[in-house]
mmCIF file of C-alpha atoms in Angstrom:
data_model
loop_
_atom_site.group_PDB
_atom_site.id
_atom_site.type_symbol
_atom_site.label_atom_id
_atom_site.label_comp_id
_atom_site.label_asym_id
_atom_site.label_seq_id
_atom_site.Cartn_x
_atom_site.Cartn_y
_atom_site.Cartn_z
ATOM 1 C CA ASN A 1 -55.666 40.214 10.631
ATOM 2 C CA ALA A 2 -59.037 39.888 10.688
ATOM 3 C CA GLY A 3 -59.310 39.353 14.453
ATOM 4 C CA VAL A 4 -63.398 39.406 15.763
ATOM 5 C CA THR A 5 -65.523 39.999 12.884
ATOM 6 C CA GLN A 6 -69.515 41.006 13.597
ATOM 7 C CA THR A 7 -71.837 41.518 10.646
ATOM 8 C CA PRO A 8 -73.881 43.436 10.218
ATOM 9 C CA LYS A 9 -73.117 46.830 11.761
ATOM 10 C CA PHE A 10 -76.178 48.574 11.386
ATOM 11 C CA GLN A 11 -79.735 47.017 11.183
ATOM 12 C CA VAL A 12 -83.196 48.362 12.080
ATOM 13 C CA LEU A 13 -85.842 45.541 12.727
ATOM 14 C CA LYS A 14 -89.492 46.107 13.383
ATOM 15 C CA THR A 15 -91.062 44.683 16.669
ATOM 16 C CA GLY A 16 -91.885 40.770 16.254
ATOM 17 C CA GLN A 17 -89.088 40.274 13.576
ATOM 18 C CA SER A 18 -86.376 37.794 14.151
ATOM 19 C CA MET A 19 -82.653 38.102 12.936
ATOM 20 C CA THR A 20 -79.460 36.537 13.648
ATOM 21 C CA LEU A 21 -76.233 38.983 14.458
ATOM 22 C CA GLN A 22 -73.023 37.050 13.207
ATOM 23 C CA CYS A 23 -69.741 36.851 14.869
ATOM 24 C CA ALA A 24 -66.749 35.026 13.961
ATOM 25 C CA GLN A 25 -62.911 34.950 14.940
ATOM 26 C CA ASP A 26 -59.723 33.775 13.136
ATOM 27 C CA MET A 27 -57.509 33.051 16.296
ATOM 28 C CA ASN A 28 -58.652 29.916 17.551
ATOM 29 C CA HIS A 29 -60.115 30.997 20.745
ATOM 30 C CA GLU A 30 -61.909 28.504 22.657
ATOM 31 C CA TYR A 31 -63.879 31.549 24.743
ATOM 32 C CA MET A 32 -66.603 33.565 23.030
ATOM 33 C CA SER A 33 -69.363 35.824 24.235
ATOM 34 C CA TRP A 34 -71.880 38.427 23.567
ATOM 35 C CA TYR A 35 -72.540 41.799 25.287
ATOM 36 C CA ARG A 36 -74.780 44.549 24.769
ATOM 37 C CA GLN A 37 -74.066 48.167 25.589
ATOM 38 C CA ASP A 38 -76.928 50.705 26.643
ATOM 39 C CA PRO A 39 -76.032 54.196 27.711
ATOM 40 C CA GLY A 40 -75.372 54.332 31.568
ATOM 41 C CA MET A 41 -75.053 50.681 32.001
ATOM 42 C CA GLY A 42 -71.761 50.028 30.754
ATOM 43 C CA LEU A 43 -71.554 46.414 28.997
ATOM 44 C CA ARG A 44 -73.408 43.620 30.009
ATOM 45 C CA LEU A 45 -73.060 39.860 29.293
ATOM 46 C CA ILE A 46 -75.946 38.136 27.291
ATOM 47 C CA HIS A 47 -74.455 34.725 26.572
ATOM 48 C CA TYR A 48 -70.829 32.787 26.449
ATOM 49 C CA SER A 49 -69.486 29.924 25.356
ATOM 50 C CA VAL A 50 -66.288 27.998 26.463
ATOM 51 C CA GLY A 51 -65.933 25.831 23.478
ATOM 52 C CA ALA A 52 -67.687 24.519 20.696
ATOM 53 C CA GLY A 53 -70.987 23.095 21.741
ATOM 54 C CA ILE A 54 -71.062 24.723 24.923
ATOM 55 C CA THR A 55 -73.005 27.696 25.913
ATOM 56 C CA ASP A 56 -74.229 29.630 28.900
ATOM 57 C CA GLN A 57 -76.404 32.395 30.161
ATOM 58 C CA GLY A 58 -75.108 35.594 30.949
ATOM 59 C CA GLU A 59 -76.567 38.589 32.819
ATOM 60 C CA VAL A 60 -79.109 39.363 30.345
ATOM 61 C CA PRO A 61 -80.319 36.463 28.439
ATOM 62 C CA ASN A 62 -83.781 36.831 28.025
ATOM 63 C CA GLY A 63 -84.991 37.192 24.200
ATOM 64 C CA TYR A 64 -81.804 35.753 22.860
ATOM 65 C CA ASN A 65 -80.577 32.360 21.529
ATOM 66 C CA VAL A 66 -76.871 31.403 20.718
ATOM 67 C CA SER A 67 -75.400 28.197 19.553
ATOM 68 C CA ARG A 68 -71.804 27.414 19.104
ATOM 69 C CA SER A 69 -71.326 24.393 16.304
ATOM 70 C CA THR A 70 -67.619 25.612 15.250
ATOM 71 C CA THR A 71 -64.697 26.931 17.216
ATOM 72 C CA GLU A 72 -65.018 30.230 14.676
ATOM 73 C CA ASP A 73 -68.582 30.896 14.814
ATOM 74 C CA PHE A 74 -71.022 32.275 17.502
ATOM 75 C CA PRO A 75 -74.205 33.928 16.361
ATOM 76 C CA LEU A 76 -76.609 35.821 18.318
ATOM 77 C CA ARG A 77 -80.351 35.032 17.679
ATOM 78 C CA LEU A 78 -83.168 37.637 18.576
ATOM 79 C CA LEU A 79 -86.334 35.187 18.285
ATOM 80 C CA SER A 80 -88.726 38.362 18.430
ATOM 81 C CA ALA A 81 -87.455 41.792 18.695
ATOM 82 C CA ALA A 82 -88.556 44.326 21.017
ATOM 83 C CA PRO A 83 -87.722 47.871 21.373
ATOM 84 C CA SER A 84 -85.893 47.023 24.709
ATOM 85 C CA GLN A 85 -83.578 45.344 22.614
ATOM 86 C CA THR A 86 -82.191 48.581 20.812
ATOM 87 C CA SER A 87 -78.515 48.366 21.561
ATOM 88 C CA VAL A 88 -75.197 48.047 20.778
ATOM 89 C CA TYR A 89 -73.695 44.565 20.703
ATOM 90 C CA PHE A 90 -70.411 43.257 20.639
ATOM 91 C CA CYS A 91 -69.124 39.836 20.338
ATOM 92 C CA ALA A 92 -65.865 39.008 22.171
ATOM 93 C CA SER A 93 -63.270 36.088 22.243
ATOM 94 C CA SER A 94 -60.281 35.087 24.078
ATOM 95 C CA TYR A 95 -57.867 31.914 24.341
ATOM 96 C CA SER A 96 -58.712 30.615 27.316
ATOM 97 C CA SER A 97 -61.781 28.676 28.337
ATOM 98 C CA THR A 98 -60.612 27.817 31.764
ATOM 99 C CA GLY A 99 -61.744 31.076 33.661
ATOM 100 C CA GLU A 100 -57.885 31.713 34.022
ATOM 101 C CA THR A 101 -57.342 35.678 35.075
ATOM 102 C CA GLY A 102 -55.537 38.087 33.067
ATOM 103 C CA ASN A 103 -56.256 36.634 29.536
ATOM 104 C CA THR A 104 -56.890 39.459 27.002
ATOM 105 C CA ILE A 105 -60.520 39.531 25.372
ATOM 106 C CA TYR A 106 -60.551 41.029 22.113
ATOM 107 C CA PHE A 107 -63.923 42.971 20.798
ATOM 108 C CA GLY A 108 -65.615 43.152 17.566
ATOM 109 C CA GLU A 109 -66.280 46.759 15.867
ATOM 110 C CA GLY A 110 -70.058 46.490 17.410
ATOM 111 C CA SER A 111 -73.602 46.117 15.731
ATOM 112 C CA TRP A 112 -75.937 48.904 16.179
ATOM 113 C CA LEU A 113 -79.584 47.425 16.142
ATOM 114 C CA THR A 114 -82.337 49.633 16.208
ATOM 115 C CA VAL A 115 -86.150 47.974 17.085
ATOM 116 C CA VAL A 116 -88.623 50.137 15.804
ATOM 117 C CA GLY B 1 -71.071 39.133 43.678
ATOM 118 C CA ASN B 2 -68.270 41.076 41.726
ATOM 119 C CA SER B 3 -68.583 44.405 40.616
ATOM 120 C CA VAL B 4 -66.692 47.756 39.348
ATOM 121 C CA THR B 5 -67.739 51.103 40.001
ATOM 122 C CA GLN B 6 -66.140 54.138 38.090
ATOM 123 C CA MET B 7 -66.769 57.790 38.471
ATOM 124 C CA GLU B 8 -69.544 59.826 36.518
ATOM 125 C CA GLY B 9 -68.818 61.189 33.549
ATOM 126 C CA PRO B 10 -68.565 63.175 31.325
ATOM 127 C CA VAL B 11 -65.136 64.721 32.030
ATOM 128 C CA THR B 12 -64.299 67.370 29.970
ATOM 129 C CA LEU B 13 -60.431 68.704 30.043
ATOM 130 C CA SER B 14 -58.242 70.741 28.136
ATOM 131 C CA GLU B 15 -55.312 69.694 26.267
ATOM 132 C CA GLU B 16 -52.127 68.917 28.315
ATOM 133 C CA ALA B 17 -54.302 68.842 31.507
ATOM 134 C CA PHE B 18 -53.668 65.813 34.079
ATOM 135 C CA LEU B 19 -56.195 63.165 33.840
ATOM 136 C CA THR B 20 -57.613 60.943 36.574
ATOM 137 C CA ILE B 21 -60.384 58.322 36.113
ATOM 138 C CA ASN B 22 -61.335 56.552 39.586
ATOM 139 C CA CYS B 23 -62.048 52.898 39.584
ATOM 140 C CA THR B 24 -62.827 50.552 42.592
ATOM 141 C CA TYR B 25 -63.942 47.182 42.628
ATOM 142 C CA THR B 26 -65.489 44.387 44.643
ATOM 143 C CA ALA B 27 -64.471 40.907 43.823
ATOM 144 C CA THR B 28 -64.353 37.721 46.022
ATOM 145 C CA GLY B 29 -61.238 36.441 44.574
ATOM 146 C CA TYR B 30 -58.000 37.993 43.198
ATOM 147 C CA PRO B 31 -59.231 39.669 39.851
ATOM 148 C CA SER B 32 -57.592 40.821 37.012
ATOM 149 C CA LEU B 33 -58.260 44.532 36.091
ATOM 150 C CA PHE B 34 -58.559 45.932 32.607
ATOM 151 C CA TRP B 35 -59.140 49.501 31.319
ATOM 152 C CA TYR B 36 -60.851 49.216 27.930
ATOM 153 C CA VAL B 37 -61.464 52.579 25.547
ATOM 154 C CA GLN B 38 -63.978 52.913 23.031
ATOM 155 C CA TYR B 39 -63.365 55.967 20.445
ATOM 156 C CA PRO B 40 -66.426 57.358 18.851
ATOM 157 C CA GLY B 41 -68.253 54.879 16.237
ATOM 158 C CA GLU B 42 -65.644 52.314 17.060
ATOM 159 C CA GLY B 43 -65.464 49.046 19.323
ATOM 160 C CA LEU B 44 -63.783 48.321 22.620
ATOM 161 C CA GLN B 45 -59.862 48.064 22.490
ATOM 162 C CA LEU B 46 -57.767 47.037 25.479
ATOM 163 C CA LEU B 47 -55.750 49.981 26.846
ATOM 164 C CA LEU B 48 -54.030 48.107 29.734
ATOM 165 C CA LYS B 49 -54.514 45.507 32.286
ATOM 166 C CA ALA B 50 -52.813 44.246 35.647
ATOM 167 C CA THR B 51 -52.930 40.737 36.600
ATOM 168 C CA LYS B 52 -51.865 41.155 40.594
ATOM 169 C CA ALA B 53 -51.459 43.495 43.332
ATOM 170 C CA ASP B 54 -48.883 46.201 42.862
ATOM 171 C CA ASP B 55 -48.889 45.638 39.106
ATOM 172 C CA LYS B 56 -48.691 48.640 37.100
ATOM 173 C CA GLY B 57 -50.284 48.546 33.523
ATOM 174 C CA SER B 58 -49.633 50.979 31.047
ATOM 175 C CA ASN B 59 -50.005 52.232 27.345
ATOM 176 C CA LYS B 60 -49.966 54.922 25.162
ATOM 177 C CA GLY B 61 -48.989 57.218 28.381
ATOM 178 C CA PHE B 62 -51.923 56.284 30.362
ATOM 179 C CA GLU B 63 -51.112 54.199 33.416
ATOM 180 C CA ALA B 64 -53.144 52.354 36.312
ATOM 181 C CA THR B 65 -51.773 50.431 39.260
ATOM 182 C CA TYR B 66 -53.652 47.621 40.905
ATOM 183 C CA ARG B 67 -54.032 48.550 44.651
ATOM 184 C CA LYS B 68 -55.377 45.515 46.559
ATOM 185 C CA GLU B 69 -55.575 47.623 49.794
ATOM 186 C CA THR B 70 -57.634 49.779 48.398
ATOM 187 C CA THR B 71 -59.654 47.733 45.706
ATOM 188 C CA SER B 72 -58.667 50.457 43.161
ATOM 189 C CA PHE B 73 -57.220 50.649 39.603
ATOM 190 C CA HIS B 74 -57.544 54.393 38.690
ATOM 191 C CA LEU B 75 -56.502 55.430 35.311
ATOM 192 C CA GLU B 76 -53.866 58.436 35.176
ATOM 193 C CA LYS B 77 -52.515 60.258 31.967
ATOM 194 C CA GLY B 78 -50.200 63.148 32.764
ATOM 195 C CA SER B 79 -50.908 65.088 29.781
ATOM 196 C CA VAL B 80 -54.036 64.303 27.787
ATOM 197 C CA GLN B 81 -54.486 65.295 24.014
ATOM 198 C CA VAL B 82 -57.646 65.682 21.728
ATOM 199 C CA SER B 83 -57.413 62.277 20.275
ATOM 200 C CA ASP B 84 -57.636 60.829 23.430
ATOM 201 C CA SER B 85 -61.151 61.796 23.583
ATOM 202 C CA ALA B 86 -63.534 58.495 23.999
ATOM 203 C CA VAL B 87 -65.258 56.317 26.512
ATOM 204 C CA TYR B 88 -63.077 54.396 29.177
ATOM 205 C CA PHE B 89 -64.334 51.436 30.928
ATOM 206 C CA CYS B 90 -62.855 49.676 34.008
ATOM 207 C CA ALA B 91 -63.767 45.974 33.991
ATOM 208 C CA LEU B 92 -62.545 42.852 35.956
ATOM 209 C CA SER B 93 -62.677 39.125 35.563
ATOM 210 C CA ASP B 94 -61.746 36.098 37.847
ATOM 211 C CA ARG B 95 -62.256 32.531 38.055
ATOM 212 C CA GLY B 96 -65.609 32.949 39.397
ATOM 213 C CA SER B 97 -66.547 34.836 36.212
ATOM 214 C CA GLN B 98 -65.294 32.050 34.043
ATOM 215 C CA GLY B 99 -62.934 34.764 32.117
ATOM 216 C CA ASN B 100 -66.095 36.905 31.524
ATOM 217 C CA LEU B 101 -65.611 40.532 31.964
ATOM 218 C CA ILE B 102 -67.628 42.940 34.473
ATOM 219 C CA PHE B 103 -67.578 46.495 33.417
ATOM 220 C CA GLY B 104 -68.098 49.885 35.087
ATOM 221 C CA LYS B 105 -70.575 51.944 33.454
ATOM 222 C CA GLY B 106 -67.938 54.017 31.618
ATOM 223 C CA THR B 107 -66.677 57.389 31.541
ATOM 224 C CA LYS B 108 -66.804 59.613 28.578
ATOM 225 C CA LEU B 109 -63.879 61.956 28.475
ATOM 226 C CA SER B 110 -63.674 65.221 25.954
ATOM 227 C CA VAL B 111 -60.621 67.132 25.813
ATOM 228 C CA LYS B 112 -60.668 70.722 24.363
ATOM 229 C CA PRO B 113 -57.989 72.123 22.296
#
């Protein structure tokens, strides 16, 4: 069972470069999201999607772009990387897009990004 | 707004010691509560959850009870092992958050043999 798959696992970027973090899930989940994890900050929501063609901003969306053209994929784009975007990024998915409580949210294994 | 507060770490215990990690929350509705665990170099795994008041979530010897009166969801384990060394995150979701999780800052647990 693949679950939620993120690539790449590690990446080093130079300031100003752009890149895309890939996320795919094979569970036919409507809901997908991206979080970043920083020391002492827990995880913070960047963007999320409640279904194909629908995206919305989370707590820390600046500098990131997303799209959801298929149910399976939810890529995160860094438009012009900055050192402040050095972080660990997690993609997540769950079955429901209605905000029902109690749904288990599944996480990918994370992508470690360093911007120099 | 909704928020989660969990005890600061790191927490260092000897093997077979009793573990408590405190978690309290603020929410406008009736949230579901979760504990996630992150082992070194890995992603987050759901450890346990509770969806309504007085529910007890349990898994791998860990337990947490949803206490609405004290807005708490403390994580406990009677006898920790070295393999329990990880970062533990308390989180909530409710209808207002559209199913998104709101996390505490995490508590790092180190268990010494």
